Coordinates of C-alpha atoms and ligand atoms in Angstrom, one line a residue:
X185 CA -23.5 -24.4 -65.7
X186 CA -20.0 -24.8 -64.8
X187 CA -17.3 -25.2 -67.4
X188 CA -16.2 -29.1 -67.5
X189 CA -12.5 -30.1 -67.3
X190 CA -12.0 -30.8 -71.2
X191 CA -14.1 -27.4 -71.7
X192 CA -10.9 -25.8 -69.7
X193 CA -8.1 -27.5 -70.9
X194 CA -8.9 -26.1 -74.5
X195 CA -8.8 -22.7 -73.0
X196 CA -5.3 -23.8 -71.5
X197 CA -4.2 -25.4 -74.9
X198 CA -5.5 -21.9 -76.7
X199 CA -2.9 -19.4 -76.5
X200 CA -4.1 -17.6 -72.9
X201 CA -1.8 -19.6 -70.8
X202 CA 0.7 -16.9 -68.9
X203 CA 3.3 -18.2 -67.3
X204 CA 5.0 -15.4 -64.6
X205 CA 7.9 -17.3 -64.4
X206 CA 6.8 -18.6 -60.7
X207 CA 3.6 -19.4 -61.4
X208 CA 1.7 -20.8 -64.6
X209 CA -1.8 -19.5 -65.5
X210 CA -4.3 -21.3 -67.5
X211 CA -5.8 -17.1 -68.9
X212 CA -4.0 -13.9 -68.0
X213 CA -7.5 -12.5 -65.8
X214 CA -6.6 -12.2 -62.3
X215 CA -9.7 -11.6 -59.4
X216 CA -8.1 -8.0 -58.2
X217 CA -7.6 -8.4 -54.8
X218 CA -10.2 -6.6 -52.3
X219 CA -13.4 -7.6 -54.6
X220 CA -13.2 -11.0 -54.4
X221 CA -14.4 -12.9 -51.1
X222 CA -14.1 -16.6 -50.7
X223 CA -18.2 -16.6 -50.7
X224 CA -17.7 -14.8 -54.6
X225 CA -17.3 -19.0 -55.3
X226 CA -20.3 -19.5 -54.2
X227 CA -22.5 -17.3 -57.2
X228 CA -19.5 -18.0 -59.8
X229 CA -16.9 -20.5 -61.0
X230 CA -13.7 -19.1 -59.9
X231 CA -11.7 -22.1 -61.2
X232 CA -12.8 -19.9 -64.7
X233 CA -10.5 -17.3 -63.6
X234 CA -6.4 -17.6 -64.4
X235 CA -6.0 -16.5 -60.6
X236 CA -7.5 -14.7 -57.7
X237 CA -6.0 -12.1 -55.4
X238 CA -7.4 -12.3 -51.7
X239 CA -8.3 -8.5 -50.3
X240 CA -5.3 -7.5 -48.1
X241 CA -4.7 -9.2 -44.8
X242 CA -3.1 -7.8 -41.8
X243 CA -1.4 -8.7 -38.9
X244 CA -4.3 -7.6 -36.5
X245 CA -7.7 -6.5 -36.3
X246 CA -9.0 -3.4 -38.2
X247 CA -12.1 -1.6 -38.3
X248 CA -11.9 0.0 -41.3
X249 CA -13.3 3.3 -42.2
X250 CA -16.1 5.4 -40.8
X251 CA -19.4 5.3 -43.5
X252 CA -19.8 5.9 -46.8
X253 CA -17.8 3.6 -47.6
X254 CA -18.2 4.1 -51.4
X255 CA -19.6 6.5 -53.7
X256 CA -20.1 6.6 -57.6
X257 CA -18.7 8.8 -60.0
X258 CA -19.3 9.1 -63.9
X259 CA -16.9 6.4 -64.8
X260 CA -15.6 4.8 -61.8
X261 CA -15.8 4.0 -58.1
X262 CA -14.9 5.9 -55.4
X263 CA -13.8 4.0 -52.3
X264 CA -12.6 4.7 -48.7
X265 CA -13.3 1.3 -46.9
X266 CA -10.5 1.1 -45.1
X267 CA -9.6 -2.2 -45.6
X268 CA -11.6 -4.0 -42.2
X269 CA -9.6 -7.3 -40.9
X270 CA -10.0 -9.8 -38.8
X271 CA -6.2 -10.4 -38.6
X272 CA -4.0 -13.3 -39.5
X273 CA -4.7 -16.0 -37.2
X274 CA -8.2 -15.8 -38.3
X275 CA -7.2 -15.7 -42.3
X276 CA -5.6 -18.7 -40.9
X277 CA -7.8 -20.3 -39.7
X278 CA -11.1 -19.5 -41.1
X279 CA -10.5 -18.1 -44.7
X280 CA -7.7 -20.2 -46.2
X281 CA -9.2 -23.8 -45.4
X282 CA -12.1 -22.3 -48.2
X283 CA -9.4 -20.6 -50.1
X284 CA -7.9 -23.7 -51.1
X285 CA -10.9 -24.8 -52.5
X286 CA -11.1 -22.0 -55.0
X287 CA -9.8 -24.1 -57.9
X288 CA -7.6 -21.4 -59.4
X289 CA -4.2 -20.1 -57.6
X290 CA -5.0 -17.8 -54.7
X291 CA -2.3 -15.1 -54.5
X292 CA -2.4 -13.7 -50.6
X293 CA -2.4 -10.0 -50.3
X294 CA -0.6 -8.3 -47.6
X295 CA -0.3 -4.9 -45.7
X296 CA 0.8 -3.8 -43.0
X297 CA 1.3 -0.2 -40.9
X298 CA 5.0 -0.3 -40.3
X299 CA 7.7 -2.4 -41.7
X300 CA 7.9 -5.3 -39.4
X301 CA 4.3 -5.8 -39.7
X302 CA 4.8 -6.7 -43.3
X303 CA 7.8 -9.2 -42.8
X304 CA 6.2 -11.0 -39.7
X305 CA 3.1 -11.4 -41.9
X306 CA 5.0 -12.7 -45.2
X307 CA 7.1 -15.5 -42.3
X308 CA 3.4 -16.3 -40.6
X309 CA 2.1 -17.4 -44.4
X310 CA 5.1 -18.5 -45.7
X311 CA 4.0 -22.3 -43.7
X312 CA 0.4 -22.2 -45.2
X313 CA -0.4 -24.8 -47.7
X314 CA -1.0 -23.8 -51.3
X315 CA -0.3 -20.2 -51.4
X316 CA 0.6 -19.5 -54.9
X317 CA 2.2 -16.0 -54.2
X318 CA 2.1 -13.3 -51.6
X319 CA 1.3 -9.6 -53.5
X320 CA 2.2 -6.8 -50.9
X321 CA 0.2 -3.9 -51.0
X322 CA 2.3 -1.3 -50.6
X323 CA -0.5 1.9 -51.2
X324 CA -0.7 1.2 -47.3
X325 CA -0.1 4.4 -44.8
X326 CA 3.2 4.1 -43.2
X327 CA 2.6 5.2 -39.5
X328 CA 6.4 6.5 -39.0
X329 CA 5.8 8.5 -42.1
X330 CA 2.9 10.5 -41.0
X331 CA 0.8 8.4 -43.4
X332 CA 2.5 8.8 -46.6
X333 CA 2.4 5.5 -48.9
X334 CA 4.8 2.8 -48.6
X335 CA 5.1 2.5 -51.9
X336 CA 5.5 6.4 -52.7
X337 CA 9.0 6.2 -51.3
X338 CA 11.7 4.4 -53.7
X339 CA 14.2 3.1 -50.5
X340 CA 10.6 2.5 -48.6
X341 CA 9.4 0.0 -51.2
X342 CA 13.3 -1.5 -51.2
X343 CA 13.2 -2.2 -47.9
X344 CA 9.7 -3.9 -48.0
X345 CA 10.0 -6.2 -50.5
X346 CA 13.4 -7.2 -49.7
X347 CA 12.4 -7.5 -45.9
X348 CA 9.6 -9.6 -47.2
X349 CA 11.5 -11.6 -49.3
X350 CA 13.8 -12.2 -46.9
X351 CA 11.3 -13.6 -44.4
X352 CA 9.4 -16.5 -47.3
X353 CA 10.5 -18.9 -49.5
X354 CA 6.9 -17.7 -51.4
X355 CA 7.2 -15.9 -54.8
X356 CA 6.4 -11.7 -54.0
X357 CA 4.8 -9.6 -56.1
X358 CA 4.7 -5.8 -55.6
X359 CA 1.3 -4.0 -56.1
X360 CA 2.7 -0.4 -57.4
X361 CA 0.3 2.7 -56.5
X362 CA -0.3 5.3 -59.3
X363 CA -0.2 8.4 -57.0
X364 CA 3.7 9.0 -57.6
X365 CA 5.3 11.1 -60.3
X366 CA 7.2 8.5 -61.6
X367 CA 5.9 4.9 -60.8
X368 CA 9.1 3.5 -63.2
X369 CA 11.1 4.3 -60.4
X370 CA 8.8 2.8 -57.8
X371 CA 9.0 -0.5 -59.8
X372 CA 13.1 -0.8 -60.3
X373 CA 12.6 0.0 -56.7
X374 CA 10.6 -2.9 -56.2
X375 CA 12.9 -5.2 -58.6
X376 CA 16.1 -4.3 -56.5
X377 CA 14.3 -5.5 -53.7
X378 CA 13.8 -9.1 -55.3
X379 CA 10.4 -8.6 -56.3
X380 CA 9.4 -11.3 -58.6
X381 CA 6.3 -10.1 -60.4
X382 CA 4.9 -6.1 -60.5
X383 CA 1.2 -5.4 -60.1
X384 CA 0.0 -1.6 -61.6
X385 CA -1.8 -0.3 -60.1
X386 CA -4.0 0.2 -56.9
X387 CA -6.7 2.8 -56.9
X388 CA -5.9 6.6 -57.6
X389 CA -6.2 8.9 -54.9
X390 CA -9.4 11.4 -55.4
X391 CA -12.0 13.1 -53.9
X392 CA -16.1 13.6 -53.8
X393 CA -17.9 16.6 -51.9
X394 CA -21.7 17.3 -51.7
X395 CA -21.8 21.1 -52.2
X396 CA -25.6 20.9 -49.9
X397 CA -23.7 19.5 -46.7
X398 CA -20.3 20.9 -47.7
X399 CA -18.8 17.3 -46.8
X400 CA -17.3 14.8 -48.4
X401 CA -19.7 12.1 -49.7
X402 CA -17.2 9.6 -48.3
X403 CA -16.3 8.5 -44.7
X404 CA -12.9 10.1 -45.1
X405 CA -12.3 12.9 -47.3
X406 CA -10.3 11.3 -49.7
X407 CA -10.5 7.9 -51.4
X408 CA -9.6 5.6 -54.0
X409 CA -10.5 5.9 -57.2
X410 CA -11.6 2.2 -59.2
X411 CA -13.1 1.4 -62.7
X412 CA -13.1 2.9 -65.8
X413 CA -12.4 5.9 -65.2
X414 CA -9.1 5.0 -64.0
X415 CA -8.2 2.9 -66.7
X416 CA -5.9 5.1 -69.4
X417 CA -4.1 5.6 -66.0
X418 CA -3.3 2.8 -65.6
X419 CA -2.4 1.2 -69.0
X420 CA -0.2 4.1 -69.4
X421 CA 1.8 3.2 -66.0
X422 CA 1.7 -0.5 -67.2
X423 CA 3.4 0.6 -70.4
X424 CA 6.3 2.7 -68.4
X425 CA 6.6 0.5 -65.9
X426 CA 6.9 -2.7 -68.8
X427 CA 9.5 -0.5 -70.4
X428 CA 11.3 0.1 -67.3
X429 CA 11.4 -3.3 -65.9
X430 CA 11.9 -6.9 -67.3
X431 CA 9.5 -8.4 -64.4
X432 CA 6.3 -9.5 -65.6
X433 CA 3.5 -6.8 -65.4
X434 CA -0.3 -7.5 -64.0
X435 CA -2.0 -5.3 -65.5
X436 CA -4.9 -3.5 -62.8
X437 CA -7.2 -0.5 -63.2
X438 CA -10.9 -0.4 -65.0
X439 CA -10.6 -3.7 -66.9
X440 CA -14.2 -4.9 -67.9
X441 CA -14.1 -6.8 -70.8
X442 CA -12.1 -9.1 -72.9
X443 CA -11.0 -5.6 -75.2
X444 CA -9.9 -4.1 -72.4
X445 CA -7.7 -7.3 -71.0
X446 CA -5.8 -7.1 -74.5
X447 CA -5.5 -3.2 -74.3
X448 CA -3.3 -3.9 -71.1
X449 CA -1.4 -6.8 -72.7
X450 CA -0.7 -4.7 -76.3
X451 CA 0.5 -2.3 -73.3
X452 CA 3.2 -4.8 -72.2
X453 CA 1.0 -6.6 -69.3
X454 CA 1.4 -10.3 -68.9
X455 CA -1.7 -11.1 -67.0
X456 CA -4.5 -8.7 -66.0
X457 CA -6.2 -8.0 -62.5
X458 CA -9.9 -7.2 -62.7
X459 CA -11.3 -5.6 -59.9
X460 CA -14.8 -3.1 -59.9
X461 CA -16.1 -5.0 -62.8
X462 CA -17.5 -7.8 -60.6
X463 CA -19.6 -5.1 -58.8
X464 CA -21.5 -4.9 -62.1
X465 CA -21.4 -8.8 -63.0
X466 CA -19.1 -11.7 -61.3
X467 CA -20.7 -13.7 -64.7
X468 CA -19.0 -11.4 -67.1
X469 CA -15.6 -11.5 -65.5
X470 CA -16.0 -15.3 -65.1
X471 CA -17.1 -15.4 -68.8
X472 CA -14.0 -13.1 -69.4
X473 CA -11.5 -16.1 -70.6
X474 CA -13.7 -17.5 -72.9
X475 CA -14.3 -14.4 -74.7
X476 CA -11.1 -13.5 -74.9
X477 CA -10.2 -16.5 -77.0
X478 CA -13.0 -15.6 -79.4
X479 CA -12.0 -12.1 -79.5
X480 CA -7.9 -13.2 -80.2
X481 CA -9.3 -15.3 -83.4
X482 CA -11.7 -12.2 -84.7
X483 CA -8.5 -9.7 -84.5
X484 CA -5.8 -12.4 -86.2
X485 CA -3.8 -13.1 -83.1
X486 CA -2.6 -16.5 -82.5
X487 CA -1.4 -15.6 -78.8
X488 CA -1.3 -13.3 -75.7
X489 CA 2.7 -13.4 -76.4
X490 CA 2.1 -12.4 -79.9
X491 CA 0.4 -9.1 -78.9
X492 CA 2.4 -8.3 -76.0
X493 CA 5.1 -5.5 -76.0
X494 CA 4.0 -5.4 -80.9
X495 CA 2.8 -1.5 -79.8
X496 CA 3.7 0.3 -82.8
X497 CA 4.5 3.6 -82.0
X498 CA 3.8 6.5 -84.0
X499 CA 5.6 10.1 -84.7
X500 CA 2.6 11.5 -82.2
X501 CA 2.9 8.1 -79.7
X502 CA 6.3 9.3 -79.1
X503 CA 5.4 12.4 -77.5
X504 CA 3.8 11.4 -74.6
X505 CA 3.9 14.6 -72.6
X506 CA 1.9 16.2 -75.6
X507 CA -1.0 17.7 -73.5
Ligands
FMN807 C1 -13.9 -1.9 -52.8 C2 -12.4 -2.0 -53.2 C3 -11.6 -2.7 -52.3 C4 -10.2 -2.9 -52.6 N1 -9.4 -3.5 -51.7 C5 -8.1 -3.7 -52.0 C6 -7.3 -4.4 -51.1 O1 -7.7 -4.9 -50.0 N2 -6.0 -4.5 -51.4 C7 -5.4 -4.0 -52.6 O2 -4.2 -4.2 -52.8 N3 -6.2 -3.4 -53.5 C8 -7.6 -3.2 -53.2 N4 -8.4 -2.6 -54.1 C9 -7.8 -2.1 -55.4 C10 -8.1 -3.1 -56.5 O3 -7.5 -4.4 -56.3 C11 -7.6 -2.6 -57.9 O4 -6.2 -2.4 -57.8 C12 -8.2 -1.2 -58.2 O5 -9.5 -1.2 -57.8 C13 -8.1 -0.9 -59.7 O6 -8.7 -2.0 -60.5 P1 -10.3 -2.0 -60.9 O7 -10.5 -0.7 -61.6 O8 -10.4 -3.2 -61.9 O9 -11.1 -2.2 -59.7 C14 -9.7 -2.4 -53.8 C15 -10.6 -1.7 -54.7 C16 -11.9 -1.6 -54.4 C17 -12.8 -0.9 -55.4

């Protein structure tokens, strides 16, 4: 049954609100963007959720990757899909009049293949109605760059998020990708460029053969990696990238329950993106908030601002190249 309207305010009034500066948020748990559809409101609440991320739009049509799509691992989810589109006009069109509907803010992801493609997109939205933020997915193949990442290149993720900036009044937020050696420098990167919010991280890179058919089990041969599996990864780059940076964090990568949520927040995060999770159950991450309110009163902590950035560190904590 869905939550009523006083049921949510006393979330809002409960020590989860987040407030990024640009946006307020009534809980820190964010719909990852590429998991959640606009039909994921029709099985669950999403006006549960502090915020939603749409999956990645681009300027044209895409086909996305040749099948398997997807294949499990022990912990995590291995993904090449590719990221299909039907391009803008039809987000446009089509998506965003349901979008608005979602009862939560709807952040718009956006990718492109070369630089222009991501500043004509970021001045196409900047008119639509309601658009709480654009997040520019920068984990995208750059074309000139014989398919290295955008956003492995410090003056290549600059010039994005400036360009993009440049081109919208709408507050930008820079999804970081974990397959660099030092993602603290990606993220000042992203800062100089006027970024207003950091999101670590997308998938990490990896790959799955089959040893019978000597192929990959994917589609492509390599993919990204989602889930569990991924998620020390990625609370440690939240951590280096919250020390490096004063721009609030969103904390991505193998969140599935409320512990986890606070893991990323005792990290440094300000709000967390939850992504694979839903594949399991859309009712846990919807039930997500609500626990994590219980779960704040069972450890003694009156807030999300009380936990964030009090990591003690210990002698050992401080050697964090210690193999
Ligand atoms: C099937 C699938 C599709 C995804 N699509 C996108 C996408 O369109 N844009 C994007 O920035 N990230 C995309 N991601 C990455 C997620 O948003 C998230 O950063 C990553 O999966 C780590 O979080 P998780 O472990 O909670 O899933 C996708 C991930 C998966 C598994």
């Amino acid at each position: 049954m869905p939550e009523s309207s006083a049921a949510r305010s006393a979330v809002a009034a409960s020590g989860l609100e987040v407030d990024l500066g640009f946006l307020k948020l009534r809980n820190p748990v964010i719909g990852a963007s590429g998991l959640f559809g606009v039909e994921t409101g029709n099985v669950s609440d999403l006006s549960r959720l502090g915020a939603v991320v749409t999956k990645t739009q681009f300027l044209g049509t895409r086909p996305g990757n040749a099948l398997h799509r997807m294949t499990e691992t022990p912990a995590g989810l291995l993904n090449s899909v590719g990221i299909p589109c039907l391009g803008v006009e039809h987000f446009v069109d089509v998506e965003w009049p349901l979008w608005r509907h979602a009862g939560c803010p709807v952040v718009v992801s956006i990718g492109g293949e070369r630089f222009e493609d991501y500043f004509d997109l970021a001045e196409r939205l900047d008119a639509l109605p309601e658009v709480a933020a654009l997040e520019v997915n920068i984990s995208c193949p750059n074309q000139a760059a014989g398919g290295l990442e955008f956003g492995a290149d410090p003056r290549d993720v600059e010039r994005v998020v400036s360009g993009v900036r440049r081109r919208t009044l709408l507050p930008v937020i820079a999804k970081l990708t974990p397959n660099v050696t030092r993602i603290a420098d990606i993220a000042l990167a992203a800062e100089a460029g006027g970024a207003h919010a950091l999101c670590a991280v997308n998938t990490v890179l990896g790959m799955a053969l089959d040893i019978r058919t000597q192929s990959s089990r994917l589609g492509s041969l390599r993919g990204g990696l989602s889930g569990p599996a991924i998620r020390p990864i990625a609370v440690r780059a939240v951590w280096e990238v919250a020390q490096s940076t004063r721009l609030p964090v969103i904390g991505t990568g193998g969140a599935e329950s409320p512990e986890d949520v606070l893991e990323f927040v005792l990290a440094g995060a300000a709000a967390v993106g939850v992504g694979t999770a839903v594949l399991y159950s859309v009712r846990q991450v919807e039930r997500m908030p609500g626990d994590l309110r219980r779960l704040l009163s069972e450890i003694g902590v009156g807030s999300l601002d009380e936990l964030r950035g009090s990591l003690r560190q210990s002698r050992l904590s401080q050697d964090v190249t210690a193999g």
